[in-house]
Amino acid sequence: MSELLTQLGSVVGAEHVTPGAGGLSVQGVASNFVVSPGSAEELADAMKIAAAARAAVIPWGGGTRQRLGTPPVALDRPVIIMRTGRLNRVLDYTPDDMTISVGAGMTLDEIDQALRPNGQMLPMDVALPGRSTIGGALACAADGPRRHGYGTFRDLFLGTRVVEAGGRISKAGGMTVKNVSGFDMMKLYIGSMSSLAILASANFKLLPMPRAVATIACEFDTLEGAFAMVDAVHTSKLLPAACELVSAEGGVGFGLCLATDGLEQAVARHKRDLPAFAQKAGASASHVLEGDEHSSLWGRINDLPQTAELGPNEMVLRVTCLASRLGESLLALERVAREHSMRLQISARALNGVAYVRADGEAWKKFHAAALAAVPDAFVVTLGLGTPEPSLNVWGRPPNGLEVMRRIKSEFDPGNILNPGRFIV
C-alpha cells in the first residue's frame, strides 16, 4: 500500500486513512486513501494510478449524499476516496451569453454568489446548498422545489468534462444551447452515481433573477384538502414556480407552499387568486410571505430531504409516480406508518409526482418492506438509512432498461472501479 500512496502523492497530495474514516461505509476494505486533485489533469493522473492498482474509487464532493444507494463493496481492494472539493473555480463565465462553466467541486451557494452580482441565477435547489457540490448534485440527479417552474438539472445542463475510469479526459456538449448531434452523452452522467465517470466540470445556461417573488402558504387539516387545492392550481392558468406539500410541525395537518416569481403583475395575480383557491379547498388559513420570510421558508423546505444527518432508526425515501397518483400514494404510506408506529415527515413536489418521505421509528425495516408493497405503481428509492443495511432493497422495483444500464456500466467501467456496488448496476 505504501507504493500506491507514493504514486498518488507524486501526482497530488494523498493521505492514508483508516477504513471507515470520514463517515464512509465500505464493505471489505483493505486500505483507504484520500486524494484531492486540483484540476481535471490531476484527477486523470490519479485515476490512471487507481486503474493500474485495481483500486475502488469513491467520488466525494460535499459528502451530503454518501448514504445514497448500497454501501460500496471493495472486495479487499484498496479504496481511494476521490475528493473534488479543490475543483471549485469558475472556469468560464460571460454574463452576456448567460452561460457558465464551473468546476465540479463548487457548491450551489458558491455558484449563486458568482451569479448574483449580475442579476442571474441557476435555479436549481438542492438540500444543504452550502455543502452540496454541483458534481454531486448532478451525479445523484438531485432536484428541488422549483423544478415545476424551471425544470431539473437536465433542462439547464449544456456540457461537461469527465474523467473516465481509465483516466482519460473526455467531454460532452459545450457552452451553447444547441451543441449536440447524435446521442446526448452528457445526460447519461446525470443520476449515474459517478459509476460511469467522475465529473470534473459542468456547463449551464442561466436565467435572469425575477423582478418579484412571493409565497402563498396555506394550511390544511387533511391531505385530501391539500390535494384539492393542488388540482385547482393544476387546472388553472396560474404558473407557480414551486408547489410544495409539507407535513405541518408537530405532525398535525399539512402546509401547501406555492412560490411565485417573475413580473410584478404576474406575482400580484398569484397573491390575489391563490388564497381564494385555498379557501374554496377548505384551508384553515393562508398567508402571503415576502422578503426574508419567503427566503427563510424555502431554505427550510429545501433542506427537508437531506440525508447527511440521520438518526439510527431514520430513513429518507423518494417516491416517484404520476402526479395524479401522488395523493393516494402518500395516503398509503401514512397508513403503513401508523400500522408500524413510525413518524413521517413529508415534502412533496405536488405538481410533479415526486415526494420525499422521512420515516423514523424502531420498526423501520418492517415499514420499509410494507411501504414498497403499499405503492406498487410508484418507484420508491431509499436515499439514506441511519443504520447501513446492505441487504435492504434500496432501489425498489427494477427500472425499465436495466439490462441496457448494465451493459453501459460494463463498457464505461469494465474493471468496476467507480463506486463498485453502490448503484443498481
XYZ file of C-alpha atoms in Angstrom:
425
model
C 0.000 0.000 0.000
C 2.924 2.350 0.613
C 3.825 2.115 -3.091
C 0.308 3.190 -4.067
C 0.490 6.083 -1.609
C 3.829 7.162 -3.091
C 2.446 7.063 -6.638
C -0.617 9.078 -5.677
C 1.485 11.555 -3.695
C 3.673 12.183 -6.727
C 0.627 13.422 -8.627
C -1.372 15.208 -5.959
C -1.468 15.322 -2.179
C -2.738 11.990 -0.834
C -3.344 10.928 2.724
C -3.595 7.407 4.112
C -6.605 7.000 6.356
C -8.142 4.150 8.319
C -11.120 2.153 6.990
C -14.411 3.948 7.549
C -12.807 7.368 8.011
C -14.899 10.416 7.250
C -18.181 8.576 7.743
C -17.622 6.335 4.714
C -19.044 2.818 4.932
C -17.340 0.389 2.553
C -17.649 -3.383 2.710
C -14.431 -5.406 2.501
C -11.993 -2.510 2.826
C -8.294 -3.331 2.656
C -6.957 0.214 2.989
C -8.221 3.733 2.360
C -6.605 6.743 0.737
C -7.959 10.263 0.361
C -6.943 12.157 -2.781
C -7.853 15.787 -3.526
C -6.959 16.709 -7.121
C -6.892 20.384 -8.020
C -7.525 20.072 -11.759
C -9.023 17.720 -14.306
C -5.490 16.686 -15.283
C -4.548 15.773 -11.709
C -7.813 13.856 -11.394
C -6.989 11.979 -14.597
C -3.486 11.075 -13.360
C -4.892 9.822 -10.059
C -7.474 7.709 -11.893
C -4.766 6.126 -14.077
C -2.904 5.066 -10.933
C -6.126 3.753 -9.394
C -6.940 1.750 -12.518
C -3.461 0.219 -12.617
C -3.781 -0.785 -8.947
C -7.366 -2.052 -9.463
C -8.391 0.165 -6.558
C -12.003 1.029 -5.827
C -12.641 4.766 -6.264
C -15.326 6.537 -4.264
C -16.012 10.036 -5.661
C -16.761 12.527 -2.876
C -17.992 16.092 -3.258
C -19.554 17.669 -0.195
C -20.319 14.292 1.368
C -24.025 15.103 1.724
C -25.290 12.097 -0.294
C -22.866 9.345 0.645
C -25.726 7.343 2.187
C -27.483 7.032 -1.166
C -27.517 3.554 -2.664
C -25.962 0.352 -1.372
C -22.712 0.718 0.605
C -19.840 0.298 -1.907
C -18.136 -3.089 -1.975
C -14.333 -3.028 -2.203
C -13.742 -6.812 -2.141
C -10.421 -6.484 -0.309
C -9.110 -3.887 -2.745
C -7.564 -0.590 -1.681
C -10.096 2.237 -1.625
C -9.373 5.737 -2.906
C -11.741 8.462 -1.783
C -11.533 10.978 -4.626
C -12.483 14.369 -3.193
C -13.476 17.044 -5.688
C -13.541 19.991 -3.278
C -10.482 21.644 -4.865
C -12.210 21.706 -8.269
C -14.076 24.771 -7.074
C -13.406 27.527 -9.592
C -15.485 29.342 -12.168
C -13.893 28.233 -15.443
C -15.817 30.340 -17.952
C -18.498 32.939 -17.340
C -19.648 35.591 -19.780
C -22.779 37.218 -18.351
C -23.912 38.489 -21.770
C -24.013 34.899 -23.047
C -25.890 33.740 -19.937
C -23.808 30.576 -19.666
C -21.310 29.407 -17.078
C -18.758 26.618 -16.697
C -17.758 25.628 -13.169
C -15.594 23.032 -11.504
C -17.473 20.038 -10.146
C -16.396 20.884 -6.598
C -18.181 24.243 -6.455
C -21.107 24.333 -4.060
C -24.502 25.618 -5.114
C -24.082 28.581 -2.770
C -20.724 29.467 -4.354
C -22.277 29.408 -7.814
C -25.124 31.621 -6.601
C -22.630 34.120 -5.161
C -20.824 34.286 -8.505
C -24.040 34.935 -10.439
C -25.953 37.251 -8.123
C -23.937 40.447 -8.847
C -25.030 40.171 -12.500
C -28.684 39.544 -11.664
C -28.532 35.950 -12.909
C -29.290 32.581 -11.372
C -29.048 28.830 -11.781
C -32.499 27.980 -10.383
C -31.597 24.564 -9.048
C -32.451 23.840 -5.413
C -30.673 21.072 -3.518
C -30.533 20.200 0.151
C -27.678 21.798 2.106
C -26.541 24.099 -0.752
C -23.628 25.404 1.312
C -22.085 21.916 1.312
C -23.575 20.215 -1.738
C -21.332 20.358 -4.808
C -22.601 20.711 -8.341
C -20.868 17.476 -9.400
C -22.527 15.500 -6.615
C -25.917 17.057 -7.326
C -25.656 16.030 -10.990
C -24.380 12.542 -10.204
C -27.312 11.943 -7.834
C -29.925 13.672 -10.040
C -30.895 15.964 -7.183
C -33.961 18.127 -7.607
C -35.642 20.913 -5.709
C -38.990 22.640 -5.174
C -38.593 24.936 -8.200
C -38.464 22.040 -10.653
C -42.109 22.787 -11.505
C -41.274 26.227 -12.860
C -37.713 25.750 -14.082
C -37.211 22.040 -14.664
C -34.344 19.924 -13.380
C -30.593 19.907 -13.998
C -31.264 18.001 -17.209
C -33.029 21.061 -18.636
C -30.220 23.566 -17.929
C -27.175 21.305 -18.418
C -25.133 22.245 -21.512
C -21.974 20.192 -21.286
C -19.331 18.574 -19.121
C -15.747 17.352 -18.864
C -15.372 13.996 -17.166
C -12.549 11.681 -16.216
C -13.228 8.098 -17.220
C -12.388 5.008 -15.188
C -9.128 4.503 -17.064
C -8.032 8.111 -16.567
C -8.931 9.563 -19.963
C -10.449 13.051 -20.036
C -13.462 13.349 -22.307
C -16.109 15.969 -22.915
C -19.729 16.052 -23.990
C -21.828 19.025 -25.030
C -20.370 22.511 -24.889
C -21.244 26.094 -23.940
C -24.175 26.759 -26.266
C -27.789 25.641 -26.093
C -27.724 23.726 -29.401
C -24.442 21.851 -29.326
C -25.327 18.171 -29.602
C -25.775 15.955 -32.641
C -26.362 12.260 -32.220
C -26.541 10.734 -28.733
C -26.692 13.289 -25.918
C -23.842 11.802 -23.903
C -23.779 14.416 -21.165
C -27.273 13.459 -19.960
C -26.003 9.923 -19.360
C -23.987 11.092 -16.373
C -26.961 12.662 -14.582
C -28.100 10.222 -11.920
C -25.321 7.722 -12.674
C -23.928 7.957 -9.122
C -20.461 8.567 -10.631
C -20.432 4.916 -11.657
C -19.508 5.731 -15.285
C -17.047 8.614 -14.867
C -16.184 11.414 -12.445
C -17.440 14.859 -13.410
C -14.648 17.433 -13.460
C -16.675 20.424 -14.671
C -20.180 21.315 -15.787
C -21.672 23.966 -18.083
C -25.120 25.513 -17.660
C -27.420 28.017 -19.254
C -28.548 30.726 -16.852
C -31.688 32.745 -16.283
C -32.260 36.304 -15.094
C -33.323 36.732 -11.495
C -37.054 37.513 -11.228
C -38.175 41.049 -10.521
C -40.627 39.963 -7.821
C -41.069 36.889 -5.633
C -43.605 35.807 -3.035
C -45.009 32.727 -1.320
C -48.593 31.812 -0.570
C -48.526 29.378 2.371
C -51.793 27.531 3.013
C -52.744 25.357 5.994
C -54.900 22.231 5.681
C -56.171 19.763 8.248
C -56.134 16.831 5.825
C -54.107 15.570 2.896
C -57.271 15.377 0.805
C -57.906 19.088 1.296
C -54.367 19.988 0.267
C -54.640 17.949 -2.939
C -57.999 19.547 -3.724
C -56.112 22.830 -3.982
C -53.316 21.181 -5.963
C -55.936 20.031 -8.500
C -57.391 23.536 -8.650
C -53.963 25.058 -9.362
C -53.243 22.406 -11.982
C -56.400 23.187 -13.952
C -55.990 26.965 -13.639
C -53.908 29.332 -15.760
C -51.600 30.124 -12.853
C -47.943 29.075 -13.162
C -46.273 28.888 -9.739
C -42.536 28.290 -9.678
C -42.970 25.736 -6.886
C -45.860 23.899 -5.257
C -44.579 22.063 -2.195
C -46.671 19.956 0.160
C -45.103 19.605 3.612
C -46.118 17.982 6.868
C -47.020 20.557 9.484
C -44.760 20.838 12.511
C -45.959 18.522 15.244
C -47.384 16.060 12.712
C -50.909 17.552 12.654
C -52.106 18.866 9.308
C -50.287 19.896 6.146
C -48.922 23.023 4.545
C -49.109 23.770 0.852
C -46.498 26.356 -0.101
C -46.636 27.946 -3.544
C -43.802 30.170 -4.759
C -44.468 32.712 -7.476
C -41.865 34.813 -9.253
C -41.394 36.873 -12.378
C -43.016 40.145 -13.398
C -44.722 42.103 -10.647
C -48.119 41.816 -12.356
C -47.865 38.016 -12.504
C -46.838 37.764 -8.857
C -49.687 40.067 -7.859
C -52.169 37.799 -9.647
C -50.930 34.741 -7.752
C -51.128 36.642 -4.461
C -54.742 37.509 -5.267
C -56.033 34.212 -6.699
C -54.247 31.507 -4.704
C -55.729 32.462 -1.299
C -59.172 32.239 -2.942
C -58.325 28.744 -4.219
C -57.188 27.793 -0.715
C -60.394 28.994 0.898
C -62.510 27.077 -1.621
C -60.475 23.904 -0.966
C -61.113 24.171 2.770
C -57.837 25.649 4.008
C -57.875 26.711 7.641
C -55.601 29.684 6.841
C -53.400 31.188 4.137
C -50.551 33.670 4.355
C -48.573 35.751 1.850
C -44.853 35.732 2.623
C -42.292 38.056 1.079
C -38.721 39.161 1.674
C -36.863 37.333 4.446
C -39.932 35.274 5.382
C -40.137 33.922 1.820
C -36.401 33.116 1.686
C -36.328 31.527 5.137
C -39.298 29.271 4.409
C -37.842 27.914 1.178
C -34.447 27.437 2.795
C -36.087 25.142 5.357
C -38.167 23.312 2.750
C -35.107 22.846 0.576
C -33.262 21.031 3.374
C -36.103 18.706 4.412
C -34.890 15.720 2.274
C -31.267 15.983 3.471
C -29.577 12.694 4.374
C -26.261 13.986 5.695
C -27.527 13.566 9.251
C -29.893 10.728 10.159
C -30.842 9.102 13.435
C -30.198 5.350 13.867
C -33.864 4.463 13.150
C -34.377 7.052 10.428
C -34.640 6.748 6.651
C -35.487 9.003 3.730
C -37.447 7.672 0.761
C -38.041 9.250 -2.637
C -41.389 8.309 -4.151
C -41.910 8.980 -7.863
C -45.219 8.392 -9.609
C -47.754 10.059 -11.868
C -48.705 13.410 -10.364
C -52.346 12.283 -10.411
C -51.426 9.290 -8.194
C -49.279 11.150 -5.671
C -52.089 11.803 -3.203
C -53.160 8.169 -2.939
C -49.509 7.060 -2.674
C -48.902 9.381 0.283
C -52.145 8.260 1.952
C -50.999 4.640 1.599
C -47.636 5.457 3.179
C -49.341 7.288 6.037
C -51.476 4.202 6.693
C -48.424 1.921 6.717
C -46.622 4.320 9.048
C -49.485 4.215 11.557
C -49.507 0.401 11.450
C -45.786 0.339 12.339
C -45.769 3.270 14.784
C -43.484 5.279 12.514
C -43.266 9.058 12.443
C -43.447 10.567 8.955
C -42.345 13.901 7.587
C -43.408 14.609 4.001
C -42.023 17.079 1.488
C -43.593 16.633 -1.956
C -43.360 18.406 -5.302
C -47.127 18.158 -5.504
C -47.486 19.077 -9.196
C -44.610 16.833 -10.316
C -45.355 13.493 -8.677
C -42.172 13.441 -6.584
C -42.229 13.121 -2.798
C -39.567 12.824 -0.116
C -40.649 10.912 2.968
C -38.613 10.889 6.169
C -39.582 7.986 8.438
C -38.391 7.418 11.992
C -39.154 4.542 14.350
C -37.899 1.246 15.717
C -39.814 -0.829 13.152
C -38.048 0.833 10.225
C -37.128 -2.445 8.488
C -40.711 -3.745 8.534
C -42.005 -0.336 7.499
C -39.629 -0.263 4.531
C -40.888 -3.593 3.173
C -44.512 -2.623 3.765
C -44.000 0.772 2.104
C -42.699 -0.817 -1.106
C -45.728 -3.123 -1.193
C -48.171 -0.292 -0.455
C -47.270 1.755 -3.550
C -46.588 -0.838 -6.293
C -47.165 1.671 -9.104
C -44.540 4.094 -7.791
C -40.752 3.988 -7.845
C -39.507 4.103 -4.254
C -35.780 4.748 -3.779
C -34.139 4.820 -0.360
C -31.955 7.924 -0.265
C -30.478 7.292 3.156
C -30.527 4.939 6.135
C -29.442 5.904 9.630
C -28.131 2.369 10.111
C -26.485 0.838 6.991
C -28.227 -2.356 5.930
C -26.644 -3.929 2.820
C -29.444 -6.476 2.419
C -32.196 -3.852 2.161
C -33.722 -3.273 -1.281
C -32.871 0.423 -1.500
C -33.690 0.731 -5.227
C -37.244 -0.648 -5.103
C -38.663 -2.248 -8.226
C -36.202 -2.561 -11.129
C -36.390 0.262 -13.697
C -37.050 -0.307 -17.366
C -33.893 -0.879 -19.377
C -31.919 -2.400 -16.511
C -30.006 -4.748 -18.812
C -29.007 -1.828 -21.046
C -27.775 0.036 -17.959
C -25.615 -2.951 -17.023
C -24.088 -3.089 -20.493
C -23.305 0.636 -20.383
C -21.620 0.233 -16.996
C -19.555 -2.652 -18.369
C -18.439 -0.569 -21.368
C -17.549 2.538 -19.366
C -16.009 0.806 -16.352
C -15.018 -2.799 -17.203
C -12.888 -3.096 -14.055
C -15.766 -1.978 -11.820
C -13.559 0.684 -10.263
C -16.003 3.555 -9.798
C -18.322 3.285 -6.794
C -18.437 -0.536 -7.028
C -21.719 -1.941 -5.741
C -23.297 1.405 -4.846
C -25.600 1.851 -7.843
C -28.249 -0.532 -9.104
C -25.773 -1.674 -11.810
